[in-house]
Amino acid sequence: MMLLAICALATAAIRAQVGAPMTGGSDAPPNFDIRTYKEDPRTADDTAAAAFLAQLPPPGATARALAASRVAALARLTGALPNVAVDVNSALRIPEVVSARPGGGFLTRATLRPTASRRATRRASSSWPIT
């Protein structure tokens, strides 16, 4: 019985808080779409947004520049480390996983003994005494 009374009071409180549903009146904010910004009459006189958009390079040029730098970086990587395997994401067409080929060794050079800087780093990041 007590649970029924609580549910009834909660329902009444929730219904009292709900306001009038929004309709698409003239006071509603516009849905902003950067692609149709220039054609929208409500934002035609927005000089701040127009100045910002004028500073940006065209989207196609940016994408081409990023793709070219990605190809160049991948060529430098495979040239410097011949045993590297790069898996490319099929959906995004970008490098996703960089790893050593099986049987190809490590991607870093081997060191014979820890250097002083490695010891200092281990000392600083460890709670155990390191000699």
mmCIF file of C-alpha atoms in Angstrom:
data_model
loop_
_atom_site.group_PDB
_atom_site.id
_atom_site.type_symbol
_atom_site.label_atom_id
_atom_site.label_comp_id
_atom_site.label_asym_id
_atom_site.label_seq_id
_atom_site.Cartn_x
_atom_site.Cartn_y
_atom_site.Cartn_z
ATOM 1 C CA MET A 1 0.000 0.000 0.000
ATOM 2 C CA MET A 2 2.851 2.339 0.889
ATOM 3 C CA LEU A 3 4.571 1.597 -2.423
ATOM 4 C CA LEU A 4 1.396 2.487 -4.329
ATOM 5 C CA ALA A 5 1.176 5.837 -2.525
ATOM 6 C CA ILE A 6 4.823 6.634 -3.312
ATOM 7 C CA CYS A 7 4.327 5.778 -6.983
ATOM 8 C CA ALA A 8 1.220 7.971 -7.159
ATOM 9 C CA LEU A 9 3.060 10.935 -5.593
ATOM 10 C CA ALA A 10 6.070 10.443 -7.864
ATOM 11 C CA THR A 11 3.831 10.343 -10.937
ATOM 12 C CA ALA A 12 2.098 13.559 -9.916
ATOM 13 C CA ALA A 13 5.447 15.285 -9.251
ATOM 14 C CA ILE A 14 6.862 14.212 -12.608
ATOM 15 C CA ARG A 15 3.803 15.382 -14.492
ATOM 16 C CA ALA A 16 3.929 18.756 -12.761
ATOM 17 C CA GLN A 17 7.573 19.280 -13.844
ATOM 18 C CA VAL A 18 7.000 18.542 -17.516
ATOM 19 C CA GLY A 19 6.582 21.784 -19.425
ATOM 20 C CA ALA A 20 4.928 22.459 -22.715
ATOM 21 C CA PRO A 21 6.463 20.542 -25.584
ATOM 22 C CA MET A 22 8.697 22.607 -27.876
ATOM 23 C CA THR A 23 7.279 23.316 -31.245
ATOM 24 C CA GLY A 24 9.277 24.544 -34.179
ATOM 25 C CA GLY A 25 8.367 28.164 -33.704
ATOM 26 C CA SER A 26 10.398 31.160 -34.805
ATOM 27 C CA ASP A 27 12.067 31.434 -31.381
ATOM 28 C CA ALA A 28 13.600 27.950 -31.649
ATOM 29 C CA PRO A 29 17.355 27.991 -32.346
ATOM 30 C CA PRO A 30 18.259 27.015 -35.895
ATOM 31 C CA ASN A 31 19.844 23.675 -36.651
ATOM 32 C CA PHE A 32 23.350 24.720 -37.686
ATOM 33 C CA ASP A 33 24.935 22.839 -40.555
ATOM 34 C CA ILE A 34 28.315 24.085 -41.709
ATOM 35 C CA ARG A 35 27.633 22.761 -45.208
ATOM 36 C CA THR A 36 24.552 24.956 -45.684
ATOM 37 C CA TYR A 37 25.768 27.951 -43.692
ATOM 38 C CA LYS A 38 25.964 30.299 -46.676
ATOM 39 C CA GLU A 39 22.457 29.456 -47.891
ATOM 40 C CA ASP A 40 20.761 29.906 -44.495
ATOM 41 C CA PRO A 41 19.074 33.352 -44.378
ATOM 42 C CA ARG A 42 19.106 33.390 -40.554
ATOM 43 C CA THR A 43 22.921 33.326 -40.473
ATOM 44 C CA ALA A 44 23.630 35.390 -43.571
ATOM 45 C CA ASP A 45 24.688 38.488 -41.616
ATOM 46 C CA ASP A 46 26.847 36.642 -39.055
ATOM 47 C CA THR A 47 30.225 38.287 -39.735
ATOM 48 C CA ALA A 48 32.075 36.467 -36.921
ATOM 49 C CA ALA A 49 31.232 33.052 -38.326
ATOM 50 C CA ALA A 50 32.080 34.199 -41.856
ATOM 51 C CA ALA A 51 35.483 35.469 -40.683
ATOM 52 C CA PHE A 52 36.198 32.167 -38.950
ATOM 53 C CA LEU A 53 35.246 30.139 -42.026
ATOM 54 C CA ALA A 54 37.447 32.348 -44.224
ATOM 55 C CA GLN A 55 40.506 31.383 -42.134
ATOM 56 C CA LEU A 56 40.024 27.639 -42.712
ATOM 57 C CA PRO A 57 41.533 25.865 -45.718
ATOM 58 C CA PRO A 58 39.160 24.017 -48.020
ATOM 59 C CA PRO A 59 38.300 20.565 -46.637
ATOM 60 C CA GLY A 60 39.549 18.724 -49.722
ATOM 61 C CA ALA A 61 42.984 20.345 -49.544
ATOM 62 C CA THR A 62 43.351 19.440 -45.881
ATOM 63 C CA ALA A 63 42.385 15.817 -46.491
ATOM 64 C CA ARG A 64 44.820 15.540 -49.418
ATOM 65 C CA ALA A 65 47.648 17.060 -47.358
ATOM 66 C CA LEU A 66 46.992 14.670 -44.468
ATOM 67 C CA ALA A 67 46.891 11.664 -46.804
ATOM 68 C CA ALA A 68 50.167 12.704 -48.448
ATOM 69 C CA SER A 69 51.914 13.180 -45.096
ATOM 70 C CA ARG A 70 50.568 9.809 -43.891
ATOM 71 C CA VAL A 71 51.974 8.053 -46.981
ATOM 72 C CA ALA A 72 55.335 9.796 -46.563
ATOM 73 C CA ALA A 73 55.510 8.885 -42.867
ATOM 74 C CA LEU A 74 54.684 5.256 -43.610
ATOM 75 C CA ALA A 75 57.425 5.158 -46.267
ATOM 76 C CA ARG A 76 59.947 6.638 -43.789
ATOM 77 C CA LEU A 77 58.924 4.100 -41.151
ATOM 78 C CA THR A 78 59.211 1.078 -43.419
ATOM 79 C CA GLY A 79 62.517 2.390 -44.762
ATOM 80 C CA ALA A 80 63.985 2.822 -41.294
ATOM 81 C CA LEU A 81 62.608 -0.446 -39.884
ATOM 82 C CA PRO A 82 62.431 -3.139 -42.565
ATOM 83 C CA ASN A 83 60.842 -5.704 -40.238
ATOM 84 C CA VAL A 84 57.833 -3.525 -39.376
ATOM 85 C CA ALA A 85 54.292 -4.624 -40.205
ATOM 86 C CA VAL A 86 51.619 -1.952 -40.473
ATOM 87 C CA ASP A 87 47.958 -2.992 -40.391
ATOM 88 C CA VAL A 88 45.659 -0.486 -42.059
ATOM 89 C CA ASN A 89 42.093 0.087 -40.903
ATOM 90 C CA SER A 90 39.878 -0.933 -43.820
ATOM 91 C CA ALA A 91 37.101 1.532 -43.023
ATOM 92 C CA LEU A 92 39.214 4.627 -42.338
ATOM 93 C CA ARG A 93 42.215 3.710 -44.519
ATOM 94 C CA ILE A 94 44.681 4.812 -41.831
ATOM 95 C CA PRO A 95 47.455 2.873 -40.061
ATOM 96 C CA GLU A 96 45.982 1.143 -37.040
ATOM 97 C CA VAL A 97 48.542 -1.323 -35.653
ATOM 98 C CA VAL A 98 52.329 -1.074 -35.990
ATOM 99 C CA SER A 99 54.180 -4.220 -34.970
ATOM 100 C CA ALA A 100 57.221 -6.345 -35.750
ATOM 101 C CA ARG A 101 56.821 -9.093 -38.331
ATOM 102 C CA PRO A 102 56.912 -12.613 -36.888
ATOM 103 C CA GLY A 103 60.522 -13.729 -36.693
ATOM 104 C CA GLY A 104 61.724 -10.222 -37.539
ATOM 105 C CA GLY A 105 62.981 -9.284 -34.097
ATOM 106 C CA PHE A 106 62.159 -6.220 -32.060
ATOM 107 C CA LEU A 107 61.419 -2.704 -33.248
ATOM 108 C CA THR A 108 63.981 -1.251 -30.824
ATOM 109 C CA ARG A 109 67.708 -1.795 -30.572
ATOM 110 C CA ALA A 110 68.993 -4.124 -27.881
ATOM 111 C CA THR A 111 71.096 -2.655 -25.074
ATOM 112 C CA LEU A 112 73.709 -4.645 -23.207
ATOM 113 C CA ARG A 113 73.258 -2.941 -19.867
ATOM 114 C CA PRO A 114 70.979 -0.270 -18.458
ATOM 115 C CA THR A 115 72.344 3.203 -18.898
ATOM 116 C CA ALA A 116 72.477 5.756 -16.112
ATOM 117 C CA SER A 117 69.376 7.509 -17.435
ATOM 118 C CA ARG A 118 67.393 4.255 -17.403
ATOM 119 C CA ARG A 119 68.501 3.579 -13.836
ATOM 120 C CA ALA A 120 67.482 7.084 -12.798
ATOM 121 C CA THR A 121 64.097 6.662 -14.447
ATOM 122 C CA ARG A 122 63.534 3.326 -12.735
ATOM 123 C CA ARG A 123 64.547 4.797 -9.373
ATOM 124 C CA ALA A 124 62.180 7.723 -9.775
ATOM 125 C CA SER A 125 59.208 5.569 -10.793
ATOM 126 C CA SER A 126 59.667 2.680 -8.403
ATOM 127 C CA SER A 127 58.996 2.304 -4.709
ATOM 128 C CA TRP A 128 61.512 -0.575 -4.470
ATOM 129 C CA PRO A 129 65.223 0.138 -3.990
ATOM 130 C CA ILE A 130 67.110 -0.306 -7.250
ATOM 131 C CA THR A 131 70.881 -0.557 -7.253
#
